[in-house]
JSON list of C-alpha atoms in Angstrom, two decimals:
[
{"chain": "B", "resi": 1, "resn": "UNK", "atom": "CA", "xyz": [6.36, -50.25, 117.89]},
{"chain": "B", "resi": 2, "resn": "UNK", "atom": "CA", "xyz": [8.30, -51.28, 114.55]},
{"chain": "B", "resi": 3, "resn": "UNK", "atom": "CA", "xyz": [8.18, -47.85, 112.73]},
{"chain": "B", "resi": 4, "resn": "UNK", "atom": "CA", "xyz": [10.48, -46.00, 115.20]},
{"chain": "B", "resi": 5, "resn": "UNK", "atom": "CA", "xyz": [13.09, -48.10, 114.90]},
{"chain": "B", "resi": 6, "resn": "UNK", "atom": "CA", "xyz": [13.12, -48.49, 111.45]},
{"chain": "B", "resi": 7, "resn": "UNK", "atom": "CA", "xyz": [12.83, -44.65, 110.84]},
{"chain": "B", "resi": 8, "resn": "UNK", "atom": "CA", "xyz": [16.10, -44.79, 113.21]},
{"chain": "B", "resi": 9, "resn": "UNK", "atom": "CA", "xyz": [17.90, -46.97, 111.10]},
{"chain": "B", "resi": 10, "resn": "UNK", "atom": "CA", "xyz": [16.55, -45.12, 107.52]},
{"chain": "B", "resi": 11, "resn": "UNK", "atom": "CA", "xyz": [17.66, -41.62, 109.21]},
{"chain": "B", "resi": 12, "resn": "UNK", "atom": "CA", "xyz": [21.00, -43.17, 110.09]},
{"chain": "B", "resi": 13, "resn": "UNK", "atom": "CA", "xyz": [21.49, -44.89, 107.03]},
{"chain": "B", "resi": 14, "resn": "UNK", "atom": "CA", "xyz": [21.19, -41.66, 105.18]},
{"chain": "B", "resi": 15, "resn": "UNK", "atom": "CA", "xyz": [23.27, -39.72, 107.39]},
{"chain": "B", "resi": 16, "resn": "UNK", "atom": "CA", "xyz": [26.46, -42.04, 106.79]},
{"chain": "B", "resi": 17, "resn": "UNK", "atom": "CA", "xyz": [25.79, -42.15, 103.27]},
{"chain": "B", "resi": 18, "resn": "UNK", "atom": "CA", "xyz": [26.09, -38.11, 103.28]},
{"chain": "B", "resi": 19, "resn": "UNK", "atom": "CA", "xyz": [28.67, -38.14, 106.06]},
{"chain": "B", "resi": 20, "resn": "UNK", "atom": "CA", "xyz": [30.64, -40.41, 103.41]},
{"chain": "B", "resi": 21, "resn": "UNK", "atom": "CA", "xyz": [29.77, -38.75, 100.46]},
{"chain": "B", "resi": 22, "resn": "UNK", "atom": "CA", "xyz": [30.94, -35.24, 102.05]},
{"chain": "B", "resi": 23, "resn": "UNK", "atom": "CA", "xyz": [33.54, -37.18, 103.44]},
{"chain": "B", "resi": 24, "resn": "UNK", "atom": "CA", "xyz": [35.25, -38.15, 100.03]},
{"chain": "B", "resi": 25, "resn": "UNK", "atom": "CA", "xyz": [35.13, -34.70, 98.32]},
{"chain": "B", "resi": 26, "resn": "UNK", "atom": "CA", "xyz": [37.68, -33.55, 100.62]},
{"chain": "B", "resi": 27, "resn": "UNK", "atom": "CA", "xyz": [39.86, -37.09, 100.49]},
{"chain": "B", "resi": 28, "resn": "UNK", "atom": "CA", "xyz": [42.78, -36.78, 97.72]},
{"chain": "B", "resi": 29, "resn": "UNK", "atom": "CA", "xyz": [42.80, -34.59, 94.72]},
{"chain": "B", "resi": 30, "resn": "UNK", "atom": "CA", "xyz": [40.58, -34.39, 91.41]},
{"chain": "B", "resi": 31, "resn": "UNK", "atom": "CA", "xyz": [42.34, -31.87, 88.73]},
{"chain": "B", "resi": 32, "resn": "UNK", "atom": "CA", "xyz": [41.25, -31.86, 85.31]},
{"chain": "B", "resi": 33, "resn": "UNK", "atom": "CA", "xyz": [43.58, -30.21, 83.07]},
{"chain": "B", "resi": 34, "resn": "UNK", "atom": "CA", "xyz": [42.87, -28.80, 79.37]},
{"chain": "B", "resi": 35, "resn": "UNK", "atom": "CA", "xyz": [46.17, -27.41, 77.73]},
{"chain": "B", "resi": 36, "resn": "UNK", "atom": "CA", "xyz": [46.26, -25.55, 74.61]},
{"chain": "B", "resi": 37, "resn": "UNK", "atom": "CA", "xyz": [49.21, -25.59, 72.06]},
{"chain": "B", "resi": 38, "resn": "UNK", "atom": "CA", "xyz": [50.53, -22.65, 70.04]},
{"chain": "B", "resi": 39, "resn": "UNK", "atom": "CA", "xyz": [53.15, -21.79, 66.90]},
{"chain": "B", "resi": 40, "resn": "UNK", "atom": "CA", "xyz": [54.18, -18.58, 66.56]},
{"chain": "B", "resi": 41, "resn": "UNK", "atom": "CA", "xyz": [57.17, -17.22, 64.38]},
{"chain": "B", "resi": 42, "resn": "UNK", "atom": "CA", "xyz": [59.28, -16.54, 66.86]},
{"chain": "B", "resi": 43, "resn": "UNK", "atom": "CA", "xyz": [58.82, -18.96, 69.38]},
{"chain": "B", "resi": 44, "resn": "UNK", "atom": "CA", "xyz": [59.27, -22.47, 69.60]},
{"chain": "B", "resi": 45, "resn": "UNK", "atom": "CA", "xyz": [55.51, -24.58, 69.26]},
{"chain": "B", "resi": 46, "resn": "UNK", "atom": "CA", "xyz": [54.50, -25.05, 73.07]},
{"chain": "B", "resi": 47, "resn": "UNK", "atom": "CA", "xyz": [51.90, -25.36, 75.30]},
{"chain": "B", "resi": 48, "resn": "UNK", "atom": "CA", "xyz": [50.99, -21.61, 75.75]},
{"chain": "B", "resi": 49, "resn": "UNK", "atom": "CA", "xyz": [48.50, -21.95, 78.73]},
{"chain": "B", "resi": 50, "resn": "UNK", "atom": "CA", "xyz": [46.53, -24.66, 81.42]},
{"chain": "B", "resi": 51, "resn": "UNK", "atom": "CA", "xyz": [43.21, -24.41, 82.57]},
{"chain": "B", "resi": 52, "resn": "UNK", "atom": "CA", "xyz": [43.46, -26.48, 86.03]},
{"chain": "B", "resi": 53, "resn": "UNK", "atom": "CA", "xyz": [39.70, -27.17, 87.38]},
{"chain": "B", "resi": 54, "resn": "UNK", "atom": "CA", "xyz": [39.39, -28.40, 90.82]},
{"chain": "B", "resi": 55, "resn": "UNK", "atom": "CA", "xyz": [36.82, -31.16, 91.56]},
{"chain": "B", "resi": 56, "resn": "UNK", "atom": "CA", "xyz": [37.23, -31.28, 95.35]},
{"chain": "B", "resi": 57, "resn": "UNK", "atom": "CA", "xyz": [35.91, -29.49, 98.25]},
{"chain": "B", "resi": 58, "resn": "UNK", "atom": "CA", "xyz": [39.26, -28.57, 99.24]},
{"chain": "B", "resi": 59, "resn": "UNK", "atom": "CA", "xyz": [41.68, -25.51, 98.19]},
{"chain": "B", "resi": 60, "resn": "UNK", "atom": "CA", "xyz": [45.08, -26.94, 96.33]},
{"chain": "B", "resi": 61, "resn": "UNK", "atom": "CA", "xyz": [48.29, -25.18, 96.39]},
{"chain": "B", "resi": 62, "resn": "UNK", "atom": "CA", "xyz": [50.42, -25.26, 93.68]},
{"chain": "B", "resi": 63, "resn": "UNK", "atom": "CA", "xyz": [54.17, -24.86, 93.51]},
{"chain": "B", "resi": 64, "resn": "UNK", "atom": "CA", "xyz": [55.22, -26.16, 89.76]},
{"chain": "B", "resi": 65, "resn": "UNK", "atom": "CA", "xyz": [52.92, -26.68, 86.48]},
{"chain": "B", "resi": 66, "resn": "UNK", "atom": "CA", "xyz": [54.67, -30.13, 84.52]},
{"chain": "B", "resi": 67, "resn": "UNK", "atom": "CA", "xyz": [54.12, -31.26, 81.28]},
{"chain": "B", "resi": 68, "resn": "UNK", "atom": "CA", "xyz": [55.21, -35.52, 80.90]},
{"chain": "B", "resi": 69, "resn": "UNK", "atom": "CA", "xyz": [56.01, -36.33, 77.12]},
{"chain": "B", "resi": 70, "resn": "UNK", "atom": "CA", "xyz": [56.56, -39.73, 75.95]},
{"chain": "B", "resi": 71, "resn": "UNK", "atom": "CA", "xyz": [55.93, -41.25, 79.84]},
{"chain": "B", "resi": 72, "resn": "UNK", "atom": "CA", "xyz": [59.48, -40.56, 80.80]},
{"chain": "B", "resi": 73, "resn": "UNK", "atom": "CA", "xyz": [60.29, -36.65, 79.62]},
{"chain": "B", "resi": 74, "resn": "UNK", "atom": "CA", "xyz": [59.44, -33.82, 82.11]},
{"chain": "B", "resi": 75, "resn": "UNK", "atom": "CA", "xyz": [58.99, -30.31, 81.01]},
{"chain": "B", "resi": 76, "resn": "UNK", "atom": "CA", "xyz": [58.72, -27.67, 83.70]},
{"chain": "B", "resi": 77, "resn": "UNK", "atom": "CA", "xyz": [55.89, -25.50, 82.07]},
{"chain": "B", "resi": 78, "resn": "UNK", "atom": "CA", "xyz": [55.79, -22.77, 85.13]},
{"chain": "B", "resi": 79, "resn": "UNK", "atom": "CA", "xyz": [57.32, -22.38, 88.27]},
{"chain": "B", "resi": 80, "resn": "UNK", "atom": "CA", "xyz": [55.87, -20.22, 90.72]},
{"chain": "B", "resi": 81, "resn": "UNK", "atom": "CA", "xyz": [57.51, -18.14, 93.55]},
{"chain": "B", "resi": 82, "resn": "UNK", "atom": "CA", "xyz": [54.65, -18.03, 95.68]},
{"chain": "B", "resi": 83, "resn": "UNK", "atom": "CA", "xyz": [52.09, -21.24, 95.37]},
{"chain": "B", "resi": 84, "resn": "UNK", "atom": "CA", "xyz": [48.89, -20.47, 93.41]},
{"chain": "B", "resi": 85, "resn": "UNK", "atom": "CA", "xyz": [46.13, -21.53, 95.05]},
{"chain": "B", "resi": 86, "resn": "UNK", "atom": "CA", "xyz": [42.65, -23.09, 93.28]},
{"chain": "B", "resi": 87, "resn": "UNK", "atom": "CA", "xyz": [40.12, -22.79, 95.25]},
{"chain": "B", "resi": 88, "resn": "UNK", "atom": "CA", "xyz": [37.28, -25.62, 95.99]},
{"chain": "B", "resi": 89, "resn": "UNK", "atom": "CA", "xyz": [35.44, -26.43, 92.49]},
{"chain": "B", "resi": 90, "resn": "UNK", "atom": "CA", "xyz": [36.92, -23.22, 90.99]},
{"chain": "B", "resi": 91, "resn": "UNK", "atom": "CA", "xyz": [39.11, -23.24, 87.82]},
{"chain": "B", "resi": 92, "resn": "UNK", "atom": "CA", "xyz": [42.44, -21.35, 87.05]},
{"chain": "B", "resi": 93, "resn": "UNK", "atom": "CA", "xyz": [44.30, -20.51, 83.90]},
{"chain": "B", "resi": 94, "resn": "UNK", "atom": "CA", "xyz": [48.13, -20.59, 84.26]},
{"chain": "B", "resi": 95, "resn": "UNK", "atom": "CA", "xyz": [50.32, -18.51, 81.26]},
{"chain": "B", "resi": 96, "resn": "UNK", "atom": "CA", "xyz": [53.54, -20.08, 80.42]},
{"chain": "B", "resi": 97, "resn": "UNK", "atom": "CA", "xyz": [56.75, -18.52, 78.93]},
{"chain": "B", "resi": 98, "resn": "UNK", "atom": "CA", "xyz": [57.99, -18.87, 75.55]},
{"chain": "B", "resi": 99, "resn": "UNK", "atom": "CA", "xyz": [61.13, -20.63, 74.97]},
{"chain": "B", "resi": 100, "resn": "UNK", "atom": "CA", "xyz": [63.87, -20.54, 71.62]},
{"chain": "B", "resi": 101, "resn": "UNK", "atom": "CA", "xyz": [64.09, -24.43, 71.99]},
{"chain": "B", "resi": 102, "resn": "UNK", "atom": "CA", "xyz": [64.36, -27.43, 74.35]},
{"chain": "B", "resi": 103, "resn": "UNK", "atom": "CA", "xyz": [67.09, -29.25, 75.07]},
{"chain": "B", "resi": 104, "resn": "UNK", "atom": "CA", "xyz": [67.39, -33.18, 76.23]},
{"chain": "B", "resi": 105, "resn": "UNK", "atom": "CA", "xyz": [70.46, -35.02, 76.92]},
{"chain": "B", "resi": 106, "resn": "UNK", "atom": "CA", "xyz": [72.50, -32.30, 75.05]},
{"chain": "B", "resi": 107, "resn": "UNK", "atom": "CA", "xyz": [70.50, -32.45, 72.13]},
{"chain": "B", "resi": 108, "resn": "UNK", "atom": "CA", "xyz": [67.69, -30.52, 70.55]},
{"chain": "B", "resi": 109, "resn": "UNK", "atom": "CA", "xyz": [64.36, -31.72, 71.86]},
{"chain": "B", "resi": 110, "resn": "UNK", "atom": "CA", "xyz": [60.81, -31.34, 69.93]},
{"chain": "B", "resi": 111, "resn": "UNK", "atom": "CA", "xyz": [58.23, -32.88, 71.72]},
{"chain": "B", "resi": 112, "resn": "UNK", "atom": "CA", "xyz": [54.95, -34.07, 69.90]},
{"chain": "B", "resi": 113, "resn": "UNK", "atom": "CA", "xyz": [52.30, -31.98, 70.53]},
{"chain": "B", "resi": 114, "resn": "UNK", "atom": "CA", "xyz": [49.83, -33.74, 68.67]},
{"chain": "B", "resi": 115, "resn": "UNK", "atom": "CA", "xyz": [50.34, -36.78, 70.83]},
{"chain": "B", "resi": 116, "resn": "UNK", "atom": "CA", "xyz": [47.63, -37.99, 73.14]},
{"chain": "B", "resi": 117, "resn": "UNK", "atom": "CA", "xyz": [50.14, -38.97, 75.76]},
{"chain": "B", "resi": 118, "resn": "UNK", "atom": "CA", "xyz": [51.26, -35.85, 76.99]},
{"chain": "B", "resi": 119, "resn": "UNK", "atom": "CA", "xyz": [50.39, -35.56, 80.42]},
{"chain": "B", "resi": 120, "resn": "UNK", "atom": "CA", "xyz": [49.78, -32.27, 82.91]},
{"chain": "B", "resi": 121, "resn": "UNK", "atom": "CA", "xyz": [50.71, -32.59, 86.28]},
{"chain": "B", "resi": 122, "resn": "UNK", "atom": "CA", "xyz": [50.83, -30.18, 89.14]},
{"chain": "B", "resi": 123, "resn": "UNK", "atom": "CA", "xyz": [53.37, -30.35, 92.14]},
{"chain": "B", "resi": 124, "resn": "UNK", "atom": "CA", "xyz": [52.14, -29.76, 95.70]},
{"chain": "B", "resi": 125, "resn": "UNK", "atom": "CA", "xyz": [54.14, -29.37, 98.81]},
{"chain": "B", "resi": 126, "resn": "UNK", "atom": "CA", "xyz": [54.60, -32.93, 99.58]},
{"chain": "B", "resi": 127, "resn": "UNK", "atom": "CA", "xyz": [53.57, -35.05, 96.12]},
{"chain": "B", "resi": 128, "resn": "UNK", "atom": "CA", "xyz": [53.03, -34.61, 92.46]},
{"chain": "B", "resi": 129, "resn": "UNK", "atom": "CA", "xyz": [49.33, -35.01, 90.86]},
{"chain": "B", "resi": 130, "resn": "UNK", "atom": "CA", "xyz": [48.74, -36.25, 87.68]},
{"chain": "B", "resi": 131, "resn": "UNK", "atom": "CA", "xyz": [45.66, -34.51, 86.34]},
{"chain": "B", "resi": 132, "resn": "UNK", "atom": "CA", "xyz": [43.06, -35.52, 83.74]},
{"chain": "B", "resi": 133, "resn": "UNK", "atom": "CA", "xyz": [44.12, -34.53, 80.75]},
{"chain": "B", "resi": 134, "resn": "UNK", "atom": "CA", "xyz": [42.09, -32.74, 77.34]},
{"chain": "B", "resi": 135, "resn": "UNK", "atom": "CA", "xyz": [44.09, -30.59, 74.70]},
{"chain": "B", "resi": 136, "resn": "UNK", "atom": "CA", "xyz": [42.81, -28.13, 72.25]},
{"chain": "B", "resi": 137, "resn": "UNK", "atom": "CA", "xyz": [45.74, -27.15, 69.77]},
{"chain": "B", "resi": 138, "resn": "UNK", "atom": "CA", "xyz": [44.92, -23.96, 68.26]},
{"chain": "B", "resi": 139, "resn": "UNK", "atom": "CA", "xyz": [47.80, -25.22, 65.13]},
{"chain": "B", "resi": 140, "resn": "UNK", "atom": "CA", "xyz": [44.75, -27.14, 63.71]},
{"chain": "B", "resi": 141, "resn": "UNK", "atom": "CA", "xyz": [43.06, -24.15, 62.74]},
{"chain": "B", "resi": 142, "resn": "UNK", "atom": "CA", "xyz": [45.66, -22.57, 60.34]},
{"chain": "B", "resi": 143, "resn": "UNK", "atom": "CA", "xyz": [44.82, -22.35, 56.66]},
{"chain": "B", "resi": 144, "resn": "UNK", "atom": "CA", "xyz": [41.33, -23.58, 57.27]},
{"chain": "B", "resi": 145, "resn": "UNK", "atom": "CA", "xyz": [40.24, -20.56, 59.67]},
{"chain": "B", "resi": 146, "resn": "UNK", "atom": "CA", "xyz": [37.16, -18.67, 58.13]},
{"chain": "B", "resi": 147, "resn": "UNK", "atom": "CA", "xyz": [37.89, -15.24, 58.15]},
{"chain": "B", "resi": 148, "resn": "UNK", "atom": "CA", "xyz": [35.50, -12.21, 58.32]},
{"chain": "B", "resi": 149, "resn": "UNK", "atom": "CA", "xyz": [35.57, -9.70, 55.78]},
{"chain": "B", "resi": 150, "resn": "UNK", "atom": "CA", "xyz": [33.10, -6.50, 56.29]},
{"chain": "B", "resi": 151, "resn": "UNK", "atom": "CA", "xyz": [32.52, -3.81, 53.51]},
{"chain": "B", "resi": 152, "resn": "UNK", "atom": "CA", "xyz": [30.46, -0.70, 54.67]},
{"chain": "B", "resi": 153, "resn": "UNK", "atom": "CA", "xyz": [28.89, 2.45, 52.84]},
{"chain": "B", "resi": 154, "resn": "UNK", "atom": "CA", "xyz": [28.04, 5.24, 54.96]},
{"chain": "B", "resi": 155, "resn": "UNK", "atom": "CA", "xyz": [28.48, 3.22, 58.13]},
{"chain": "B", "resi": 156, "resn": "UNK", "atom": "CA", "xyz": [26.43, 0.66, 56.95]},
{"chain": "B", "resi": 157, "resn": "UNK", "atom": "CA", "xyz": [27.49, -3.20, 55.98]},
{"chain": "B", "resi": 158, "resn": "UNK", "atom": "CA", "xyz": [26.55, -4.24, 52.69]},
{"chain": "B", "resi": 159, "resn": "UNK", "atom": "CA", "xyz": [27.83, -7.36, 50.65]},
{"chain": "B", "resi": 160, "resn": "UNK", "atom": "CA", "xyz": [27.93, -8.02, 46.87]},
{"chain": "B", "resi": 161, "resn": "UNK", "atom": "CA", "xyz": [24.35, -8.43, 46.50]},
{"chain": "B", "resi": 162, "resn": "UNK", "atom": "CA", "xyz": [24.07, -4.93, 46.54]},
{"chain": "B", "resi": 163, "resn": "UNK", "atom": "CA", "xyz": [24.16, -3.06, 43.29]},
{"chain": "B", "resi": 164, "resn": "UNK", "atom": "CA", "xyz": [23.98, 0.36, 43.52]},
{"chain": "B", "resi": 165, "resn": "UNK", "atom": "CA", "xyz": [23.70, 2.76, 46.20]},
{"chain": "B", "resi": 166, "resn": "UNK", "atom": "CA", "xyz": [21.54, 5.38, 46.43]},
{"chain": "B", "resi": 167, "resn": "UNK", "atom": "CA", "xyz": [21.94, 8.75, 48.39]},
{"chain": "B", "resi": 168, "resn": "UNK", "atom": "CA", "xyz": [18.93, 10.81, 48.82]},
{"chain": "B", "resi": 169, "resn": "UNK", "atom": "CA", "xyz": [17.10, 13.72, 50.32]},
{"chain": "B", "resi": 170, "resn": "UNK", "atom": "CA", "xyz": [13.43, 13.18, 52.15]},
{"chain": "B", "resi": 171, "resn": "UNK", "atom": "CA", "xyz": [12.11, 15.78, 54.25]},
{"chain": "B", "resi": 172, "resn": "UNK", "atom": "CA", "xyz": [15.29, 17.58, 54.87]},
{"chain": "B", "resi": 173, "resn": "UNK", "atom": "CA", "xyz": [16.93, 14.72, 55.54]},
{"chain": "B", "resi": 174, "resn": "UNK", "atom": "CA", "xyz": [19.99, 12.79, 54.14]},
{"chain": "B", "resi": 175, "resn": "UNK", "atom": "CA", "xyz": [19.44, 9.11, 53.80]},
{"chain": "B", "resi": 176, "resn": "UNK", "atom": "CA", "xyz": [21.07, 6.23, 52.10]},
{"chain": "B", "resi": 177, "resn": "UNK", "atom": "CA", "xyz": [19.45, 2.90, 50.86]},
{"chain": "B", "resi": 178, "resn": "UNK", "atom": "CA", "xyz": [20.79, -0.26, 48.57]},
{"chain": "B", "resi": 179, "resn": "UNK", "atom": "CA", "xyz": [19.34, -1.36, 45.78]},
{"chain": "B", "resi": 180, "resn": "UNK", "atom": "CA", "xyz": [20.29, -4.85, 45.22]},
{"chain": "B", "resi": 181, "resn": "UNK", "atom": "CA", "xyz": [20.61, -6.90, 41.83]},
{"chain": "B", "resi": 182, "resn": "UNK", "atom": "CA", "xyz": [17.17, -7.95, 41.71]},
{"chain": "B", "resi": 183, "resn": "UNK", "atom": "CA", "xyz": [15.58, -4.63, 41.93]},
{"chain": "B", "resi": 184, "resn": "UNK", "atom": "CA", "xyz": [14.76, -4.83, 45.84]},
{"chain": "B", "resi": 185, "resn": "UNK", "atom": "CA", "xyz": [15.34, -1.67, 47.43]},
{"chain": "B", "resi": 186, "resn": "UNK", "atom": "CA", "xyz": [16.48, -1.91, 51.43]},
{"chain": "B", "resi": 187, "resn": "UNK", "atom": "CA", "xyz": [17.97, -0.13, 54.39]},
{"chain": "B", "resi": 188, "resn": "UNK", "atom": "CA", "xyz": [17.07, 3.36, 54.86]},
{"chain": "B", "resi": 189, "resn": "UNK", "atom": "CA", "xyz": [14.06, 3.34, 52.29]},
{"chain": "B", "resi": 190, "resn": "UNK", "atom": "CA", "xyz": [10.35, 3.84, 54.09]},
{"chain": "B", "resi": 191, "resn": "UNK", "atom": "CA", "xyz": [8.58, 5.27, 50.43]},
{"chain": "B", "resi": 192, "resn": "UNK", "atom": "CA", "xyz": [6.12, 3.26, 49.19]},
{"chain": "B", "resi": 193, "resn": "UNK", "atom": "CA", "xyz": [7.63, 0.67, 46.69]},
{"chain": "B", "resi": 194, "resn": "UNK", "atom": "CA", "xyz": [10.55, -1.04, 47.58]},
{"chain": "B", "resi": 195, "resn": "UNK", "atom": "CA", "xyz": [11.23, -3.07, 44.68]},
{"chain": "B", "resi": 196, "resn": "UNK", "atom": "CA", "xyz": [12.10, -2.13, 40.79]},
{"chain": "B", "resi": 197, "resn": "UNK", "atom": "CA", "xyz": [10.84, -5.40, 38.46]},
{"chain": "B", "resi": 198, "resn": "UNK", "atom": "CA", "xyz": [14.37, -5.37, 36.37]},
{"chain": "B", "resi": 199, "resn": "UNK", "atom": "CA", "xyz": [13.44, -5.79, 32.41]},
{"chain": "B", "resi": 200, "resn": "UNK", "atom": "CA", "xyz": [16.39, -8.69, 32.54]},
{"chain": "B", "resi": 201, "resn": "UNK", "atom": "CA", "xyz": [17.89, -10.52, 35.82]},
{"chain": "B", "resi": 202, "resn": "UNK", "atom": "CA", "xyz": [19.96, -7.50, 36.90]},
{"chain": "B", "resi": 203, "resn": "UNK", "atom": "CA", "xyz": [18.64, -4.08, 37.52]},
{"chain": "B", "resi": 204, "resn": "UNK", "atom": "CA", "xyz": [19.87, -1.14, 35.32]},
{"chain": "B", "resi": 205, "resn": "UNK", "atom": "CA", "xyz": [21.01, 2.75, 36.01]},
{"chain": "B", "resi": 206, "resn": "UNK", "atom": "CA", "xyz": [18.07, 3.56, 33.53]},
{"chain": "B", "resi": 207, "resn": "UNK", "atom": "CA", "xyz": [15.34, 1.57, 34.76]},
{"chain": "B", "resi": 208, "resn": "UNK", "atom": "CA", "xyz": [16.23, 3.27, 38.64]},
{"chain": "B", "resi": 209, "resn": "UNK", "atom": "CA", "xyz": [16.51, 6.74, 37.37]},
{"chain": "B", "resi": 210, "resn": "UNK", "atom": "CA", "xyz": [13.31, 6.17, 35.50]},
{"chain": "B", "resi": 211, "resn": "UNK", "atom": "CA", "xyz": [11.26, 4.52, 38.45]},
{"chain": "B", "resi": 212, "resn": "UNK", "atom": "CA", "xyz": [12.90, 7.65, 40.87]},
{"chain": "B", "resi": 213, "resn": "UNK", "atom": "CA", "xyz": [11.59, 10.44, 38.26]},
{"chain": "B", "resi": 214, "resn": "UNK", "atom": "CA", "xyz": [8.53, 9.26, 38.28]},
{"chain": "B", "resi": 215, "resn": "UNK", "atom": "CA", "xyz": [7.53, 8.32, 41.45]},
{"chain": "B", "resi": 216, "resn": "UNK", "atom": "CA", "xyz": [9.54, 10.57, 43.67]},
{"chain": "B", "resi": 217, "resn": "UNK", "atom": "CA", "xyz": [11.17, 13.03, 41.91]},
{"chain": "B", "resi": 218, "resn": "UNK", "atom": "CA", "xyz": [8.05, 15.01, 39.72]},
{"chain": "B", "resi": 219, "resn": "UNK", "atom": "CA", "xyz": [5.80, 14.56, 42.69]},
{"chain": "B", "resi": 220, "resn": "UNK", "atom": "CA", "xyz": [8.92, 16.32, 45.34]},
{"chain": "B", "resi": 221, "resn": "UNK", "atom": "CA", "xyz": [8.81, 13.38, 47.35]},
{"chain": "B", "resi": 222, "resn": "UNK", "atom": "CA", "xyz": [12.67, 12.96, 47.07]},
{"chain": "B", "resi": 223, "resn": "UNK", "atom": "CA", "xyz": [14.12, 16.47, 46.45]},
{"chain": "B", "resi": 224, "resn": "UNK", "atom": "CA", "xyz": [17.42, 15.26, 44.82]},
{"chain": "B", "resi": 225, "resn": "UNK", "atom": "CA", "xyz": [19.15, 12.22, 44.87]},
{"chain": "B", "resi": 226, "resn": "UNK", "atom": "CA", "xyz": [22.86, 10.71, 43.75]},
{"chain": "B", "resi": 227, "resn": "UNK", "atom": "CA", "xyz": [23.49, 7.25, 42.93]},
{"chain": "B", "resi": 228, "resn": "UNK", "atom": "CA", "xyz": [27.00, 5.08, 43.24]},
{"chain": "B", "resi": 229, "resn": "UNK", "atom": "CA", "xyz": [27.57, 1.66, 41.48]},
{"chain": "B", "resi": 230, "resn": "UNK", "atom": "CA", "xyz": [28.94, -0.77, 43.84]},
{"chain": "B", "resi": 231, "resn": "UNK", "atom": "CA", "xyz": [32.54, -1.60, 42.44]},
{"chain": "B", "resi": 232, "resn": "UNK", "atom": "CA", "xyz": [32.73, -5.47, 43.66]}
]
């Protein structure tokens, strides 16, 4: 007699909980913004794009994108002729336009883009909403950026450890192998020995030629070859 009413109370409580939870997801606005700052030679340093993430279960219609500096200076980042719609739980990237300079009270104004006090707002039809904001500043890459340098021989990437390029003919096919300073032979090489032991720390041209003549040329395993020094 007591079990049924208790079950009914639990079901009603769970239903109310989920109803309130789903309702809260539709009430108000919760937008997360991540903005990027870039410096270019022809343009002023600026917020170049903003990623807006909608954390509510309802669409958001954005009419303007704004930035506020020092808690009091407002800059219009983007104004839309037609509102941009951010779907529920989706993200949207908005790109801004470059400008030559900013003016505040008839004087040039240079925002402090490294400040953590930059706020991003979106203007809706009837209100302005503050976004939760994070920033990623490309200007911090600058001189410390790691660059890639790629060197190839016959289409194969190599590094400074390669001392010689070996181009040879085997079974009617032209092949390319790399001989490292240590004497190790790599890449297009499938013959019996893949290492030439140098007398000193680095392999020499004479040692390579003696090895090739003895093991492969005299036995006609390799028809012909060309040894090229890697000019570091």
